[in-house]
CSV table of C-alpha atoms in Angstrom, one decimal:
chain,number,residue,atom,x,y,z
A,264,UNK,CA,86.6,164.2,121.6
A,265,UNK,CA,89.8,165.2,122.9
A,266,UNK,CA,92.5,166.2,121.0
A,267,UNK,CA,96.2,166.9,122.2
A,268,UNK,CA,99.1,168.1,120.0
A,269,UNK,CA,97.5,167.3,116.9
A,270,UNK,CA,96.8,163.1,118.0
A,271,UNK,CA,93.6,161.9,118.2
A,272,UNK,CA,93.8,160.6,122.2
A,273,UNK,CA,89.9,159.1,122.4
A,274,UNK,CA,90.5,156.4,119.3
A,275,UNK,CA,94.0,155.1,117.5
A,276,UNK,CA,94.2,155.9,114.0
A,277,UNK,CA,92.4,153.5,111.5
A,278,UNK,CA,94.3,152.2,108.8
A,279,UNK,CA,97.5,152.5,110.6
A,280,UNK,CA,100.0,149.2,108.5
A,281,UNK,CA,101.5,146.9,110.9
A,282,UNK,CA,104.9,146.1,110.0
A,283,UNK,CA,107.8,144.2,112.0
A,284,UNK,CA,110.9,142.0,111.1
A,285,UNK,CA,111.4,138.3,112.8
A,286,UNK,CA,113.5,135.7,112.3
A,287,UNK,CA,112.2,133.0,110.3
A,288,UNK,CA,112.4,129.0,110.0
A,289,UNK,CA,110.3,126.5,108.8
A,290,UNK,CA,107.4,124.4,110.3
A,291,UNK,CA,109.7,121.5,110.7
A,292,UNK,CA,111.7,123.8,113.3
A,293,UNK,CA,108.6,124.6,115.4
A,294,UNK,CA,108.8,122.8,118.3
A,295,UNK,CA,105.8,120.1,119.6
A,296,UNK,CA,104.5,118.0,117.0
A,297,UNK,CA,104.5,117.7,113.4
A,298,UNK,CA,102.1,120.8,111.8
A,299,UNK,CA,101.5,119.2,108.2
A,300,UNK,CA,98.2,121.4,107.8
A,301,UNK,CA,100.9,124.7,108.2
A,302,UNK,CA,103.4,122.7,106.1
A,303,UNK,CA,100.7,122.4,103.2
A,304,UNK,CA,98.9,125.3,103.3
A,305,UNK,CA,99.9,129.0,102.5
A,306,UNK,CA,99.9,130.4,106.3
A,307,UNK,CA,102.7,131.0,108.4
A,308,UNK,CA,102.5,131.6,112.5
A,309,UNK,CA,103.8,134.2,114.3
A,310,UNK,CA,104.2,135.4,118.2
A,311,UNK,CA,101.8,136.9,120.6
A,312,UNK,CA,103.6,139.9,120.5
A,313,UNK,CA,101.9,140.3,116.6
A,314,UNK,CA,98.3,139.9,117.5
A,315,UNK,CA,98.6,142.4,120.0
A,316,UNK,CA,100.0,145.2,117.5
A,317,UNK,CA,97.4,144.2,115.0
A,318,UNK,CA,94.5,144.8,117.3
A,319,UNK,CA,95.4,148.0,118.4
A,320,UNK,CA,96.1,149.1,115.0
A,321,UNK,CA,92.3,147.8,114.3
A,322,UNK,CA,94.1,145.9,110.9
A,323,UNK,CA,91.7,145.1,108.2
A,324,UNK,CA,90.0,141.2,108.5
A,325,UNK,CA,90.9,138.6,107.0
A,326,UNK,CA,95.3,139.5,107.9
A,327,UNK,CA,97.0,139.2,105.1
A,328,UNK,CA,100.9,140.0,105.0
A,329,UNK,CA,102.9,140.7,102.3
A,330,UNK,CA,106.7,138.8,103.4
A,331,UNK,CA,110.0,140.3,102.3
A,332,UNK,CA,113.1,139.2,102.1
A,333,UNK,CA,115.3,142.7,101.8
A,334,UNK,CA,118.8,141.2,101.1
A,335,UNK,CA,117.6,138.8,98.2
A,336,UNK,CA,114.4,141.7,97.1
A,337,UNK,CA,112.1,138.8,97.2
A,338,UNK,CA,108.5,139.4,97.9
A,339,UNK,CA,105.2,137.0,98.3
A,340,UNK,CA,101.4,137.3,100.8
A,341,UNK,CA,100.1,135.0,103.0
A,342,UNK,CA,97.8,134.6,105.8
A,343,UNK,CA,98.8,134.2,109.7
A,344,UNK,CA,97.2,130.8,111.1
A,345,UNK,CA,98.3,130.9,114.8
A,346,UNK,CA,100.0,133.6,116.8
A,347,UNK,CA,101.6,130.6,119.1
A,348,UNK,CA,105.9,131.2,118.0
A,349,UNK,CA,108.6,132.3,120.6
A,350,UNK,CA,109.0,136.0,120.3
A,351,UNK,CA,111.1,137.4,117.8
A,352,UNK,CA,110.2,134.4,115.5
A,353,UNK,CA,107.8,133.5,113.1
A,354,UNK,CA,107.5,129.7,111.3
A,355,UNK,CA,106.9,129.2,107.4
A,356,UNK,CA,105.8,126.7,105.1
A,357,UNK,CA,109.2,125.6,103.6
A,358,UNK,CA,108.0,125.8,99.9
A,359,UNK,CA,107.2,129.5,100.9
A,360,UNK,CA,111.1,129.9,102.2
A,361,UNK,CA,112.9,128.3,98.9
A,362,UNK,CA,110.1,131.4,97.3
A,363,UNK,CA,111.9,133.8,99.4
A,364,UNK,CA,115.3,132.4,99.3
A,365,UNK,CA,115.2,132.2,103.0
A,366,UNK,CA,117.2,130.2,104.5
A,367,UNK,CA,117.1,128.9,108.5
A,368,UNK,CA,117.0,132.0,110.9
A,369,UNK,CA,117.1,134.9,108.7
A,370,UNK,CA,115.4,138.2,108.9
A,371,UNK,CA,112.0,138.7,107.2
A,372,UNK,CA,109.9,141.8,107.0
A,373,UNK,CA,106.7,141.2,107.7
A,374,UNK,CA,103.7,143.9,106.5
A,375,UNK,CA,100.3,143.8,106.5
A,376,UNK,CA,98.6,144.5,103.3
A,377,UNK,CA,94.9,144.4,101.8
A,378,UNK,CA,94.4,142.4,98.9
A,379,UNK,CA,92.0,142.7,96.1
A,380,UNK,CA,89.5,139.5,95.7
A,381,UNK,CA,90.3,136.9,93.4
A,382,UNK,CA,88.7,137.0,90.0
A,383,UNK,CA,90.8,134.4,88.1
A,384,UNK,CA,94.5,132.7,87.9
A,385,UNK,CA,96.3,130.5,85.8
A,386,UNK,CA,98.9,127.2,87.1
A,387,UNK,CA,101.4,125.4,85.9
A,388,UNK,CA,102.6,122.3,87.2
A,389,UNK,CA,106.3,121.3,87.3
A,390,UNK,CA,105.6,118.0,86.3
A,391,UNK,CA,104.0,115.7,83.8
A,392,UNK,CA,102.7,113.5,86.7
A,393,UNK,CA,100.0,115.9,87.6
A,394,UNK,CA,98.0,114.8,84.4
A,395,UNK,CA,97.8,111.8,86.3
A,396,UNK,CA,95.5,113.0,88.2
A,397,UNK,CA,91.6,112.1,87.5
A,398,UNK,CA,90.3,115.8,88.1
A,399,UNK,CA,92.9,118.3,88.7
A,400,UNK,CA,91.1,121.3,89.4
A,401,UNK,CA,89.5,119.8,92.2
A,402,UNK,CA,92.4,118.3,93.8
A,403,UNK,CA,93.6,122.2,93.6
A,404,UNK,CA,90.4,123.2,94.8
A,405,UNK,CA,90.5,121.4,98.0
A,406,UNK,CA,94.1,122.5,98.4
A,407,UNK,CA,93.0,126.3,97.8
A,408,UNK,CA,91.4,126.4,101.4
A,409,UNK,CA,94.5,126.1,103.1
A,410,UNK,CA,95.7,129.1,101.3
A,411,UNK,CA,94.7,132.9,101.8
A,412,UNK,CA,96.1,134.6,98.8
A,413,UNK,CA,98.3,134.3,95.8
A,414,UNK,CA,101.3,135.8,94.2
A,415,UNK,CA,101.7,136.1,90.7
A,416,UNK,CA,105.4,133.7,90.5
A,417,UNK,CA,105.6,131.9,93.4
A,418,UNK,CA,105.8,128.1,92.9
A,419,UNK,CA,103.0,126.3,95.8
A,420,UNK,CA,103.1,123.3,96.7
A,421,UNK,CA,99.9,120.9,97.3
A,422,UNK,CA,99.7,117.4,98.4
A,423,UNK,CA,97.4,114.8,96.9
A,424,UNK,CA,97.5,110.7,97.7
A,425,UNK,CA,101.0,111.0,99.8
A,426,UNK,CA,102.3,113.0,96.6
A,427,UNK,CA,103.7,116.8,96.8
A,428,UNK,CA,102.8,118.5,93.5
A,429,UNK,CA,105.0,122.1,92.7
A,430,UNK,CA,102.7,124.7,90.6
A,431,UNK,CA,104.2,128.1,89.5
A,432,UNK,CA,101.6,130.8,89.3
A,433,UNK,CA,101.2,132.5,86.3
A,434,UNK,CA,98.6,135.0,86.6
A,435,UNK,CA,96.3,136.3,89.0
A,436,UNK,CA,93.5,139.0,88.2
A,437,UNK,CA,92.7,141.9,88.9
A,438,UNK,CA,96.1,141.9,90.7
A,439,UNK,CA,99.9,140.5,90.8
A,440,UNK,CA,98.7,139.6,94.3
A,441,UNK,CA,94.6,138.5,95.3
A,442,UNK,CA,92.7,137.1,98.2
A,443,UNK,CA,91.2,133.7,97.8
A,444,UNK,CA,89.3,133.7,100.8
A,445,UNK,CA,85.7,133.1,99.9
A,446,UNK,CA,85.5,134.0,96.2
A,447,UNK,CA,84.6,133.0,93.4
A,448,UNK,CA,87.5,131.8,90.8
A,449,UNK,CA,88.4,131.0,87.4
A,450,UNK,CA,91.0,128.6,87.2
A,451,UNK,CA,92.5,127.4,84.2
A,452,UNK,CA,95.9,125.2,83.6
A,453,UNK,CA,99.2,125.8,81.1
A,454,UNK,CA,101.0,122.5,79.5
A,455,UNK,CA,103.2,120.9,82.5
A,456,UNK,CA,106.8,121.6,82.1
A,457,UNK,CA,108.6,119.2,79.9
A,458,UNK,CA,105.0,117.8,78.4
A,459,UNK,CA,105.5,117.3,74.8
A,460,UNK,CA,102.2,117.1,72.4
A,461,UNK,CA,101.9,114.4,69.5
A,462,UNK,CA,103.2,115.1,66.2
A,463,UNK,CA,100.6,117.1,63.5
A,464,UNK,CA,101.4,113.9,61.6
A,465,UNK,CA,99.9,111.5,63.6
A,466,UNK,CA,96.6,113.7,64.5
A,467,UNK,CA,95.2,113.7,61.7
A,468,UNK,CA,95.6,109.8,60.8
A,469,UNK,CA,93.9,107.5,62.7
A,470,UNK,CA,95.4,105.3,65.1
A,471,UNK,CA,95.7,101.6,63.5
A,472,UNK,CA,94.5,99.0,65.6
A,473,UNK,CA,97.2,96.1,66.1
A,474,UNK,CA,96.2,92.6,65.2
A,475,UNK,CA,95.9,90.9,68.2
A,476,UNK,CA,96.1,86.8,67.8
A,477,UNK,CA,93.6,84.8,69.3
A,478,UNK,CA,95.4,82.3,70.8
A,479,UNK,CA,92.5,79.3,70.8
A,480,UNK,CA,93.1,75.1,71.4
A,481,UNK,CA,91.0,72.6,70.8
A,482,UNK,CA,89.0,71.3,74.0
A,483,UNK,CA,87.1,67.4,73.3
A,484,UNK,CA,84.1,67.6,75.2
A,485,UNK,CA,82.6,63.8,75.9
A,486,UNK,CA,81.1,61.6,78.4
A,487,UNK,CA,83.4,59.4,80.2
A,488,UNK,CA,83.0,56.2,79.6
A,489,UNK,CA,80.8,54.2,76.8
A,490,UNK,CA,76.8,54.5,76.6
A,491,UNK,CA,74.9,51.1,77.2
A,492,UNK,CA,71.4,50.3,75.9
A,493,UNK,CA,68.3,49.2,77.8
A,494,UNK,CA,68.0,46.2,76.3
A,495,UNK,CA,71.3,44.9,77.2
A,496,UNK,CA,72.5,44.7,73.5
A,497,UNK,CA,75.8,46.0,72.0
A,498,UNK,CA,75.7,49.4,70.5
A,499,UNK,CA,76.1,49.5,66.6
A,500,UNK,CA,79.4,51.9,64.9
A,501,UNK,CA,77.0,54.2,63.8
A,502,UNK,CA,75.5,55.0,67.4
A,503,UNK,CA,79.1,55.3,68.6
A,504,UNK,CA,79.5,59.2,70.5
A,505,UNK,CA,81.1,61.0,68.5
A,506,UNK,CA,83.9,62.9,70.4
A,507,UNK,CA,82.4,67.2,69.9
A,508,UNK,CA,85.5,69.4,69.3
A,509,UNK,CA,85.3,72.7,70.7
A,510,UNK,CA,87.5,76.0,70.5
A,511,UNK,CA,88.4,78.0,73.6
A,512,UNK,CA,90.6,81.1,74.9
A,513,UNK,CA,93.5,79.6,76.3
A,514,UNK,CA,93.9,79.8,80.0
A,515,UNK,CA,95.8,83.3,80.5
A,516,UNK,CA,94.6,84.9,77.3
A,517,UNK,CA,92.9,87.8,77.6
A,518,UNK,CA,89.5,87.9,76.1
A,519,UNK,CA,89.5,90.5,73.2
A,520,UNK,CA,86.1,90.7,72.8
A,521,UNK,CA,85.3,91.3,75.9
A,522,UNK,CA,82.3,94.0,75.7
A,523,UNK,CA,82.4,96.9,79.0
A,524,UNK,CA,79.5,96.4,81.5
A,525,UNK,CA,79.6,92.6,81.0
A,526,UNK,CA,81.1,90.2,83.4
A,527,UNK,CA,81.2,86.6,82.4
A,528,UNK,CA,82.8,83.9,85.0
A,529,UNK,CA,83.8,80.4,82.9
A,530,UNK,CA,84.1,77.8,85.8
A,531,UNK,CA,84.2,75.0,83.5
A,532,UNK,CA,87.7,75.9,82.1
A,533,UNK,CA,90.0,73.0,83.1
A,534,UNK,CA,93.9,73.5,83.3
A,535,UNK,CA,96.2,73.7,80.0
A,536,UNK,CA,98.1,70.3,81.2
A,537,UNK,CA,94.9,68.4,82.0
A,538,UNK,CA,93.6,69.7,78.4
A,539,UNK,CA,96.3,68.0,76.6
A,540,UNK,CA,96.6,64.7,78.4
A,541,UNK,CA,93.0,64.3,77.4
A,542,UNK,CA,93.6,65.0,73.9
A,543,UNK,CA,96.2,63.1,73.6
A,544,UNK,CA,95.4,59.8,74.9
A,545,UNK,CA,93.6,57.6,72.7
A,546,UNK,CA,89.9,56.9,73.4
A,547,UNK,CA,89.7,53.1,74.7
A,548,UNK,CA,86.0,51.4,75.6
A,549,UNK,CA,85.7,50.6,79.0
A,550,UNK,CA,83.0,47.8,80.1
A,551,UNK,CA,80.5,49.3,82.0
A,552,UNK,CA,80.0,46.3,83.5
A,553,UNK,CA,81.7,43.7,85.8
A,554,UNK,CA,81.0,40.4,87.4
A,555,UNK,CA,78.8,38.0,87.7
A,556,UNK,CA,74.5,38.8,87.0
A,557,UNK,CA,71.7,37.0,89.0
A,558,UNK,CA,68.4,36.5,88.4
A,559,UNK,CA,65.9,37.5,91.1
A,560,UNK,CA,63.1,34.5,90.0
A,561,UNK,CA,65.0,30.8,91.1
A,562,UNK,CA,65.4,28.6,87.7
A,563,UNK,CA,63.3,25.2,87.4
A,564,UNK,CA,65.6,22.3,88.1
């Protein structure tokens, strides 16, 4: 090995920092088509120009960068995605610009850092309308892998069914500022902002059930028309049919006691109007009947 005023000439020094200062704007400034996967994620792009510094500086994998924003003291990480910008610019997530207080085309010092693995971190959302969602800590799961590290403070933004969701970060362990990139992680979630609990009063008493009215009519259920006997004489009053008067769920009503898992379809439910114009009119006996009979054997003359 040869050495020349001190400097190592075979091999660069390891562990050397990168560090350099661009101009900044967000994704929606980069030019070619929309980049949603940069504009939900936590990894900005810089130019050519950076790659080439990092490899001859033989910088630590996976590049992380801590950002910072001198004239406001603002400071966050994240990870590089592509090294495709113009020279002397780099693009940023624009939830990771409002973090910085960066507006468009202002400087930002940009320094590459080594971050300790994450352990375990704590969210908050900004809104009550992420306990709408069905399981939240997948949702932020699947978000995670578009991130590279966190910063205790910054507010990220994830997007679930169309909908952009803010989270601020509370804590991160064992540092103000971890990795994410293939670890194993605790997660755990503080009381959105503005979320009020129930009263103590109405915990401990149980919730009364409201009376719900059953709102049930009267269906007659007969045969159309008058029975006849086999014998061809008239039926007595006592053999009469007797009109059977039976109570159903209004058309509309919801079924209360409807049990889960059970699916009943009730075809034979005529309409309301049809219901009462059968009630209504008056039974009348209808011949069952008509015209003239014949006799297949020819009478004696």
């Amino acid at each position: 090995m040869f050495q020349f005023s001190g400097f190592n000439m075979m091999f660069p020094e390891a562990g050397r920092s990168f560090k350099a200062s661009y101009k900044c704007f967000s994704v929606s400034m980069l030019p070619g088509n929309e980049r949603q996967d940069v504009e939900n994620g936590g990894k900005i792009i810089m130019p050519p120009s950076a790659l080439d510094s990092l490899t001859r500086l033989n910088v630590e994998y996976p590049m992380l960068f801590k950002l910072i924003n001198n004239k406001k003291g603002r400071t966050s990480h994240a990870g590089v995605l592509e090294f495709v910008a113009d020279e002397g610019k780099c693009y940023l997530p624009y939830w990771m610009m409002d973090n910085l207080l960066l507006g468009e085309g202002d400087i930002l010092t940009i320094e590459s850092v080594s971050l300790p693995v994450a352990k375990f971190s704590k969210f908050q959302p900004h809104s009550t309308d992420f306990l709408d969602i069905t399981n939240p800590k997948a949702v932020l799961e699947n978000a995670l892998r578009n991130f590279a590290c966190l910063t205790t403070g910054d507010v990220v933004a994830i997007k679930y069914n169309k909908k952009v969701y803010e989270l601020c970060v509370l804590e991160t362990k064992p540092g103000n500022a971890v990795s994410i990139i293939e670890c194993d992680m605790n997660v755990e979630f503080e009381a959105p902002v503005g979320y009020k609990e129930p009263s103590s009063s109405r915990k401990g008493q149980p919730q009364e059930e409201e009376p719900q009215d059953h709102v049930m009519e009267e269906v007659v259920e007969t045969f159309k028309g008058s029975g006849v006997r086999l014998d061809g004489k008239k039926k007595k009053d006592n053999q009469l049919d007797a009109p059977v008067i039976k109570k159903i769920l209004a058309r509309g009503v919801p079924d209360y006691d409807y049990s889960f898992g059970y699916l009943k379809f009730d075809r034979s439910i005529k309409p309301i109007s049809d219901r009462v114009a059968d009630i209504d009119a008056a039974p009348t006996t209808q011949e069952s009947f008509q015209g003239e009979g014949f006799s297949m054997k020819k009478s004696r003359k």
